[in-house]
Short mmCIF file of C-alpha atoms and ligand atoms in Angstrom, two decimals:
data_model
loop_
_atom_site.label_atom_id
_atom_site.label_comp_id
_atom_site.label_asym_id
_atom_site.label_seq_id
_atom_site.Cartn_x
_atom_site.Cartn_y
_atom_site.Cartn_z
CA MET A 1 67.50 122.83 102.02
CA SER A 2 64.25 120.04 102.41
CA SER A 3 64.81 117.00 104.70
CA LEU A 4 63.77 115.00 101.40
CA ALA A 5 66.65 116.63 99.47
CA PHE A 6 69.19 116.06 102.00
CA THR A 7 68.10 111.99 102.10
CA VAL A 8 68.35 112.15 98.41
CA LEU A 9 71.37 113.55 98.51
CA PHE A 10 72.98 111.09 100.98
CA VAL A 11 71.90 108.43 99.19
CA THR A 12 73.01 109.61 95.77
CA PHE A 13 76.46 109.77 97.23
CA LEU A 14 76.41 106.48 99.34
CA LEU A 15 75.83 104.79 95.88
CA ILE A 16 78.25 106.15 93.73
CA SER A 17 80.89 105.75 96.32
CA LEU A 18 79.60 101.82 96.19
CA LEU A 19 79.66 101.58 92.60
CA VAL A 20 82.99 103.16 92.60
CA ARG A 21 84.36 100.94 94.94
CA PHE A 22 82.75 97.94 93.04
CA TRP A 23 84.06 99.12 89.90
CA LEU A 24 87.78 99.80 90.78
CA ALA A 25 87.62 96.22 93.00
CA SER A 26 86.55 94.49 90.28
CA ARG A 27 89.20 95.75 87.72
CA HIS A 28 91.56 95.20 90.38
CA ILE A 29 90.94 91.73 90.84
CA ARG A 30 91.05 91.35 87.04
CA HIS A 31 94.13 93.13 86.62
CA ILE A 32 96.00 90.79 89.02
CA GLN A 33 94.57 87.83 87.59
CA ALA A 34 95.24 88.84 84.23
CA HIS A 35 98.98 89.01 85.54
CA ARG A 36 99.09 85.77 87.79
CA ALA A 37 100.88 83.57 85.32
CA ALA A 38 104.41 85.66 85.01
CA VAL A 39 106.42 87.87 87.25
CA PRO A 40 106.75 91.14 85.58
CA PRO A 41 110.28 91.45 83.49
CA GLN A 42 111.63 93.89 86.35
CA PHE A 43 111.58 91.27 89.05
CA VAL A 44 112.65 88.06 87.20
CA GLY A 45 115.09 86.76 89.27
CA LYS A 46 114.38 88.82 92.24
CA ILE A 47 111.06 87.40 92.88
CA PRO A 48 109.54 83.52 92.49
CA LEU A 49 107.03 82.74 90.66
CA GLU A 50 105.55 80.96 93.86
CA ALA A 51 105.68 84.21 95.61
CA HIS A 52 104.01 86.09 93.08
CA GLN A 53 101.62 84.02 92.79
CA LYS A 54 100.73 84.21 96.65
CA ALA A 55 101.06 88.00 96.51
CA ALA A 56 98.47 87.78 93.82
CA ASP A 57 96.08 85.56 96.03
CA TYR A 58 96.45 87.82 99.07
CA SER A 59 95.86 90.71 97.03
CA VAL A 60 92.58 89.48 95.31
CA ALA A 61 91.43 87.95 98.61
CA LYS A 62 92.02 91.14 100.21
CA THR A 63 90.24 93.04 97.71
CA LYS A 64 87.22 90.96 98.36
CA PHE A 65 87.07 90.83 101.68
CA ALA A 66 87.24 94.82 101.93
CA LEU A 67 84.03 94.75 99.56
CA PHE A 68 82.47 93.14 101.80
CA ILE A 69 82.92 95.24 104.67
CA VAL A 70 82.02 97.89 102.28
CA ILE A 71 78.36 96.21 101.58
CA LEU A 72 78.39 95.62 105.71
CA ASN A 73 79.17 99.49 106.34
CA ALA A 74 76.75 100.77 103.58
CA ALA A 75 74.04 98.27 105.73
CA THR A 76 75.00 99.71 109.29
CA LEU A 77 74.94 103.17 107.93
CA ILE A 78 71.53 102.97 106.46
CA GLY A 79 70.41 100.92 109.58
CA PHE A 80 71.40 103.56 112.02
CA THR A 81 70.19 106.29 110.18
CA LEU A 82 67.38 105.90 107.46
CA MET A 83 66.25 102.90 108.99
CA GLY A 84 65.83 104.40 112.45
CA GLY A 85 68.35 102.72 114.63
CA LEU A 86 69.61 105.86 116.05
CA GLN A 87 66.61 107.55 116.70
CA TRP A 88 65.22 104.27 118.68
CA LEU A 89 68.90 104.31 120.61
CA SER A 90 67.92 108.13 121.63
CA GLU A 91 64.73 107.47 122.81
CA SER A 92 65.92 104.43 124.92
CA ALA A 93 68.86 106.87 126.23
CA LEU A 94 66.30 109.38 126.95
CA PHE A 95 63.73 107.37 128.54
CA ILE A 96 66.84 105.83 131.23
CA PHE A 97 68.51 108.99 131.79
CA GLY A 98 66.32 112.25 130.61
CA PRO A 99 67.90 114.74 128.63
CA GLY A 100 70.99 116.13 129.69
CA TYR A 101 74.87 115.32 129.89
CA ARG A 102 74.26 111.52 131.06
CA TYR A 103 71.98 110.82 128.02
CA GLN A 104 74.74 112.62 125.70
CA LEU A 105 77.37 110.52 126.65
CA ALA A 106 74.96 107.29 126.94
CA LEU A 107 74.23 107.73 123.25
CA VAL A 108 77.67 108.31 121.84
CA LEU A 109 78.79 105.44 124.36
CA ALA A 110 75.77 103.36 122.96
CA PHE A 111 76.71 103.73 119.23
CA ALA A 112 80.40 103.22 119.84
CA LEU A 113 79.65 100.20 121.22
CA ILE A 114 77.21 98.80 118.95
CA SER A 115 79.56 100.06 116.23
CA GLY A 116 82.16 98.15 117.76
CA LEU A 117 80.52 94.87 118.10
CA ILE A 118 79.71 94.92 114.73
CA GLU A 119 83.11 95.01 113.59
CA LEU A 120 84.38 92.73 116.09
CA PRO A 121 83.68 89.19 113.84
CA PHE A 122 85.01 90.97 110.81
CA ASP A 123 87.99 91.59 112.92
CA TYR A 124 88.24 88.33 114.20
CA PHE A 125 87.96 86.75 110.56
CA ARG A 126 90.73 88.99 109.23
CA GLN A 127 93.43 88.31 111.59
CA PHE A 128 92.49 83.85 112.03
CA VAL A 129 91.36 83.30 108.98
CA LEU A 130 92.51 85.81 106.29
CA GLU A 131 95.86 86.70 107.67
CA ALA A 132 96.48 82.91 108.93
CA ARG A 133 95.59 81.58 105.63
CA PHE A 134 98.62 83.42 103.58
CA GLY A 135 100.93 82.51 107.18
CA PHE A 136 101.14 86.09 108.44
CA ASN A 137 98.79 85.82 111.78
CA ARG A 138 101.11 85.42 114.67
CA MET A 139 98.50 86.24 117.00
CA SER A 140 96.87 83.46 119.59
CA PRO A 141 92.94 84.47 120.64
CA ARG A 142 93.90 85.24 123.83
CA LEU A 143 96.12 88.09 122.74
CA PHE A 144 93.65 89.11 120.35
CA PHE A 145 91.02 89.52 123.33
CA THR A 146 93.57 91.37 125.35
CA ASP A 147 94.32 93.46 122.77
CA LEU A 148 90.73 94.30 122.52
CA ALA A 149 90.16 94.92 126.09
CA LYS A 150 93.12 97.06 126.56
CA SER A 151 92.15 99.34 123.12
CA THR A 152 88.45 99.63 124.54
CA VAL A 153 89.62 100.84 127.75
CA ILE A 154 92.01 103.38 126.48
CA SER A 155 89.58 104.41 123.60
CA LEU A 156 86.41 105.26 126.18
CA SER A 157 88.85 106.73 128.41
CA LEU A 158 90.09 109.39 125.85
CA GLY A 159 87.60 109.28 123.77
CA LEU A 160 84.03 109.98 126.30
CA GLY A 161 86.20 112.48 128.01
CA LEU A 162 86.95 114.38 124.55
CA VAL A 163 83.25 113.93 123.41
CA TRP A 164 82.15 115.06 126.97
CA VAL A 165 84.61 118.21 126.63
CA THR A 166 83.20 118.99 122.85
CA ILE A 167 79.50 118.56 124.06
CA VAL A 168 79.94 121.05 126.98
CA LEU A 169 81.42 123.63 124.23
CA MET A 170 78.82 122.90 122.00
CA GLU A 171 76.09 123.91 124.62
CA GLN A 172 78.14 126.37 126.48
CA SER A 173 80.52 128.56 124.22
CA GLY A 174 78.17 130.02 121.74
CA ASP A 175 78.03 130.51 117.91
CA LEU A 176 81.86 130.07 117.57
CA TRP A 177 82.16 126.62 119.58
CA TRP A 178 83.67 124.80 116.56
CA LEU A 179 86.63 127.05 116.74
CA TYR A 180 87.07 126.46 120.51
CA ALA A 181 86.41 122.61 119.85
CA TRP A 182 88.88 122.73 116.99
CA ILE A 183 91.40 124.37 119.23
CA LEU A 184 90.76 121.36 121.88
CA TRP A 185 90.95 118.95 118.80
CA CYS A 186 94.01 119.97 118.08
CA SER A 187 95.82 119.91 121.54
CA PHE A 188 94.34 116.60 121.71
CA GLN A 189 96.12 115.30 118.80
CA MET A 190 99.53 116.97 119.63
CA LEU A 191 99.24 115.59 123.45
CA MET A 192 98.81 111.88 121.77
CA LEU A 193 101.81 112.42 119.48
CA VAL A 194 103.67 112.58 122.49
CA LEU A 195 101.82 110.19 124.77
CA VAL A 196 101.42 107.33 122.65
CA PRO A 197 105.15 106.55 122.06
CA LEU A 198 105.69 107.11 126.35
CA PHE A 199 102.97 105.52 127.94
CA ILE A 200 99.79 103.65 124.99
CA ALA A 201 102.38 101.85 122.48
CA PRO A 202 104.19 100.18 125.50
CA LEU A 203 100.89 98.75 126.63
CA PHE A 204 100.77 96.65 123.77
CA ASN A 205 104.39 95.79 122.32
CA LYS A 206 107.83 95.57 124.18
CA PHE A 207 110.56 98.31 122.80
CA GLN A 208 114.15 97.57 123.66
CA PRO A 209 117.23 99.47 122.79
CA LEU A 210 118.97 98.51 119.27
CA GLU A 211 121.69 96.73 120.31
CA ASP A 212 123.51 95.42 117.34
CA GLU A 213 126.48 97.66 117.39
CA ASN A 214 127.33 97.33 113.79
CA LEU A 215 123.95 98.43 112.92
CA ARG A 216 123.97 101.37 115.49
CA THR A 217 127.20 102.84 113.66
CA ARG A 218 125.61 102.93 110.36
CA ILE A 219 122.24 104.45 111.66
CA GLU A 220 124.36 106.96 113.93
CA ASN A 221 126.68 107.86 110.72
CA LEU A 222 123.58 108.33 108.69
CA MET A 223 121.56 110.38 111.07
CA GLN A 224 124.75 112.64 111.51
CA ARG A 225 125.05 112.80 107.61
CA VAL A 226 121.52 114.19 107.14
CA GLY A 227 121.29 115.98 110.52
CA PHE A 228 118.67 114.21 112.61
CA LYS A 229 118.62 113.77 115.90
CA ALA A 230 116.71 110.90 117.77
CA SER A 231 116.16 110.55 121.42
CA GLY A 232 116.58 106.47 121.22
CA LEU A 233 116.96 103.56 118.51
CA PHE A 234 114.30 101.29 119.63
CA VAL A 235 113.69 97.27 118.33
CA MET A 236 110.01 96.59 118.60
CA ASP A 237 108.38 92.99 118.77
CA GLY A 238 106.26 93.38 115.90
CA SER A 239 106.64 89.36 115.25
CA ARG A 240 104.27 88.99 118.34
CA ARG A 241 101.06 89.93 115.92
CA SER A 242 102.08 89.67 112.51
CA ALA A 243 104.64 88.80 110.33
CA HIS A 244 104.55 91.76 108.14
CA GLY A 245 107.72 93.90 108.74
CA ASN A 246 108.10 98.02 109.51
CA ALA A 247 109.99 100.76 110.57
CA TYR A 248 108.50 103.81 112.00
CA PHE A 249 109.52 107.18 113.52
CA SER A 250 107.12 108.32 116.68
CA GLY A 251 107.08 110.98 118.99
CA PHE A 252 107.69 114.92 118.72
CA GLY A 253 110.32 117.28 119.40
CA ALA A 254 112.78 116.11 121.61
CA ALA A 255 110.91 112.85 122.47
CA LYS A 256 111.62 111.65 118.63
CA ARG A 257 112.18 107.69 118.45
CA ILE A 258 112.59 105.75 115.80
CA VAL A 259 111.55 102.23 116.22
CA PHE A 260 112.49 99.23 113.53
CA PHE A 261 110.09 96.08 113.97
CA ASP A 262 111.89 92.96 114.78
CA THR A 263 110.54 91.30 111.48
CA LEU A 264 112.08 93.87 109.82
CA LEU A 265 115.76 93.58 111.38
CA GLU A 266 115.09 89.72 110.93
CA ARG A 267 115.06 90.29 107.05
CA LEU A 268 117.04 92.91 106.12
CA ALA A 269 121.03 93.22 105.55
CA PRO A 270 122.38 96.22 107.66
CA HIS A 271 122.86 98.42 104.38
CA GLU A 272 118.92 97.67 103.06
CA ILE A 273 117.88 98.77 106.69
CA GLU A 274 120.06 102.01 106.42
CA ALA A 275 118.38 102.52 102.98
CA VAL A 276 114.99 101.83 104.42
CA LEU A 277 115.96 104.59 107.44
CA ALA A 278 116.93 106.80 105.20
CA HIS A 279 113.80 106.68 103.49
CA GLU A 280 112.17 107.40 106.76
CA LEU A 281 114.22 110.28 107.81
CA GLY A 282 113.63 111.82 104.12
CA HIS A 283 109.97 112.07 105.23
CA PHE A 284 111.35 114.01 108.22
CA LYS A 285 113.60 116.17 106.70
CA LEU A 286 111.39 117.22 103.63
CA LYS A 287 108.67 117.89 106.16
CA HIS A 288 105.90 115.73 105.22
CA ILE A 289 105.15 114.85 108.47
CA VAL A 290 104.47 118.78 109.09
CA LYS A 291 102.80 118.93 106.24
CA ARG A 292 100.35 115.91 107.05
CA ILE A 293 99.56 117.52 110.29
CA VAL A 294 99.21 120.87 108.93
CA VAL A 295 96.65 119.60 106.19
CA MET A 296 94.99 117.37 108.32
CA PHE A 297 94.04 120.19 111.23
CA ALA A 298 92.95 122.62 108.66
CA ALA A 299 90.69 120.11 107.17
CA SER A 300 89.15 119.16 110.37
CA LEU A 301 89.10 123.24 111.12
CA ALA A 302 86.61 123.19 107.80
CA PHE A 303 84.82 120.20 108.75
CA LEU A 304 83.98 121.14 112.12
CA ALA A 305 82.89 124.81 110.80
CA VAL A 306 80.51 122.82 108.48
CA LEU A 307 79.25 120.59 111.52
CA GLY A 308 78.76 124.40 113.30
CA TYR A 309 76.47 125.02 110.29
CA LEU A 310 74.64 121.30 110.12
CA LYS A 311 73.68 121.54 114.00
CA ASN A 312 71.22 123.86 113.71
CA GLN A 313 69.63 123.26 110.63
CA THR A 314 66.64 120.33 110.96
CA TRP A 315 66.85 118.50 107.68
CA PHE A 316 70.40 117.47 108.84
CA TYR A 317 68.38 115.64 111.19
CA THR A 318 65.22 114.67 109.61
CA GLY A 319 66.91 113.76 106.40
CA LEU A 320 68.96 111.29 107.95
CA GLY A 321 66.37 109.19 110.15
CA VAL A 322 66.17 111.18 113.53
CA GLU A 323 63.80 113.21 115.09
CA PRO A 324 65.69 116.47 116.44
CA MET A 325 64.32 117.28 120.51
CA MET A 326 62.95 120.36 120.69
CA GLY A 327 63.94 121.97 123.92
CA ALA A 328 66.84 120.06 124.44
CA SER A 329 70.17 119.30 123.17
CA ASN A 330 70.78 117.36 120.11
CA ASP A 331 74.82 117.85 120.55
CA ALA A 332 75.52 113.92 120.98
CA MET A 333 73.33 113.19 118.12
CA ALA A 334 74.76 115.84 115.66
CA LEU A 335 78.43 114.54 116.70
CA ILE A 336 77.26 111.22 115.44
CA LEU A 337 75.66 111.40 112.74
CA PHE A 338 78.32 113.54 111.59
CA ALA A 339 80.85 111.32 111.81
CA LEU A 340 78.63 108.66 110.09
CA VAL A 341 78.00 110.62 106.93
CA LEU A 342 81.43 112.37 106.27
CA PRO A 343 83.19 109.60 104.78
CA VAL A 344 80.39 109.01 102.00
CA PHE A 345 80.82 112.82 101.19
CA SER A 346 84.41 112.90 101.66
CA PHE A 347 84.99 110.06 99.75
CA LEU A 348 85.55 111.29 96.12
CA PHE A 349 88.22 113.42 97.34
CA SER A 350 90.77 110.30 98.19
CA PRO A 351 92.61 110.43 95.13
CA LEU A 352 94.06 113.62 96.03
CA THR A 353 95.21 112.36 99.09
CA SER A 354 96.42 109.38 97.60
CA LEU A 355 98.57 111.44 95.02
CA SER A 356 99.88 113.81 97.36
CA SER A 357 101.10 110.57 99.65
CA ARG A 358 102.91 109.14 96.66
CA LYS A 359 104.67 112.08 95.48
CA HIS A 360 105.97 112.33 99.31
CA GLU A 361 106.95 108.60 98.60
CA PHE A 362 108.86 109.77 95.56
CA GLU A 363 110.39 112.34 97.65
CA ALA A 364 111.79 110.20 100.33
CA ASP A 365 112.93 107.30 97.87
CA ALA A 366 114.95 110.26 95.89
CA PHE A 367 116.16 111.48 99.58
CA ALA A 368 117.56 107.95 100.08
CA ALA A 369 119.23 107.88 96.91
CA GLN A 370 120.82 110.68 97.54
CA HIS A 371 122.31 109.55 101.20
CA THR A 372 122.70 105.93 100.66
CA ASN A 373 122.60 103.34 97.65
CA SER A 374 119.70 103.48 95.91
CA GLN A 375 120.45 99.98 94.71
CA ASP A 376 120.24 98.74 98.66
CA LEU A 377 116.64 100.31 98.71
CA VAL A 378 115.88 98.43 95.89
CA SER A 379 116.75 95.39 97.08
CA ALA A 380 115.16 96.12 100.63
CA LEU A 381 111.79 97.32 98.97
CA VAL A 382 111.88 93.76 96.77
CA LYS A 383 112.16 91.72 99.94
CA LEU A 384 109.55 93.56 101.69
CA TYR A 385 107.32 93.43 98.83
CA GLU A 386 107.78 89.44 98.63
CA ASP A 387 107.55 89.35 102.69
CA ASN A 388 104.07 91.27 102.55
CA ALA A 389 102.86 89.95 99.46
CA SER A 390 102.05 92.93 98.15
CA THR A 391 101.00 92.70 94.81
CA LEU A 392 103.24 93.70 92.03
CA THR A 393 100.67 93.99 89.37
CA PRO A 394 97.79 96.49 90.80
CA ASP A 395 95.14 97.75 88.57
CA PRO A 396 96.81 101.47 87.50
CA LEU A 397 93.38 103.30 88.41
CA HIS A 398 92.56 101.21 91.56
CA SER A 399 96.25 102.24 92.74
CA ALA A 400 95.53 105.73 91.71
CA PHE A 401 92.54 106.13 93.72
CA TYR A 402 93.68 104.49 96.54
CA ASP A 403 97.57 103.79 96.98
CA SER A 404 99.52 106.04 99.40
CA HIS A 405 103.01 104.06 98.00
CA PRO A 406 103.27 104.13 94.30
CA PRO A 407 102.83 100.96 92.44
CA ALA A 408 106.30 98.74 92.86
CA THR A 409 107.53 98.55 89.03
CA VAL A 410 107.01 102.57 89.08
CA ARG A 411 108.78 103.30 92.33
CA ILE A 412 111.79 100.65 91.49
CA ASN A 413 112.37 102.07 87.76
CA LYS A 414 112.16 105.32 89.42
CA LEU A 415 114.88 104.57 91.94
CA LEU A 416 116.99 102.43 89.57
CA ALA A 417 117.05 105.54 86.98
CA ALA A 418 118.41 107.66 90.21
CA GLY A 419 121.24 105.25 90.70
ZN1 LIG B 1 107.46 106.45 102.90
#
């Protein structure tokens, strides 16, 4: 391929993805606004008009903000690539460090820090303007910056270590380096599944054993009925940061734990919490989590194999505005370019991931309906939709493209039919 052909291909995919995103977002906003005046029939008497309209306004505001971020990301992407940002960074790092591992790491570090700095004001705006306007923010600016400092230190120490070993593999382990890098990456992911709940999550939140006797007994009975063993039930102080509620599993093998956000426990009755947990256990028992890991590992093997090919093609660099160095390693640059352009090419596949995720959600709902009362799950979902101000009337096409969860009406109709 010539470098010009690759530039044209890259720009074409970028433009297509922008057009699709704008088209879907405008449909979504129009659809929500057209249904803003009345609560959908299934929810009349369950969700007040005021809450429905708050959800409509929140969804529209989030969609507009997301579009703004899309433009910002596209501009950053073009700035780094075709406008010569990465070339300039690379020359500066080379000037300071000379060719070698220090240059490679400096390039990755500079790229990561600049990207992070560009995103920072928008993250701040999301939390303290957008979320705050709808009453969801519970963070102080101080906590925001403490979190930022902690997560920067953690991701730099783990991330740079991972990148350094990857670059060493790229340079020293021959043509099959991508296979070794894949094994490294998968092992790292598995290790994180154990390390995150035990050491990293506690740096950000307090986890306390669930104390409510009545609820404990209910949950333990449920786990016994469906044959699930967890090494602990915990309550997390999610309310420190946000009013959104949730429940999740974390850990792996014997280290599995169930975590409830305190915001969820405050809002739902014990039988509703049981139904929500039954849904989560459904994901586990139906092997959704294992399937997702397998798909992720398979996809990353394919991506790394592609990178193994691309890294030796001159057009891959020149087509993206970078002059590859002769007689020195371009491995860090190859990693950065690949991370930048992969989402542009994989965007059009996102409906497939969403589709598979929604299928899993239906299956987990059916599992919950089988092991608990489906009415309880319905009433829990209605409360969660209301509390999280999730729109009840998404545009069907927007939802089909992006949503990991089925639209509220479809999901609840299915549950009511099952019960
Ligand atoms: Zn689910």
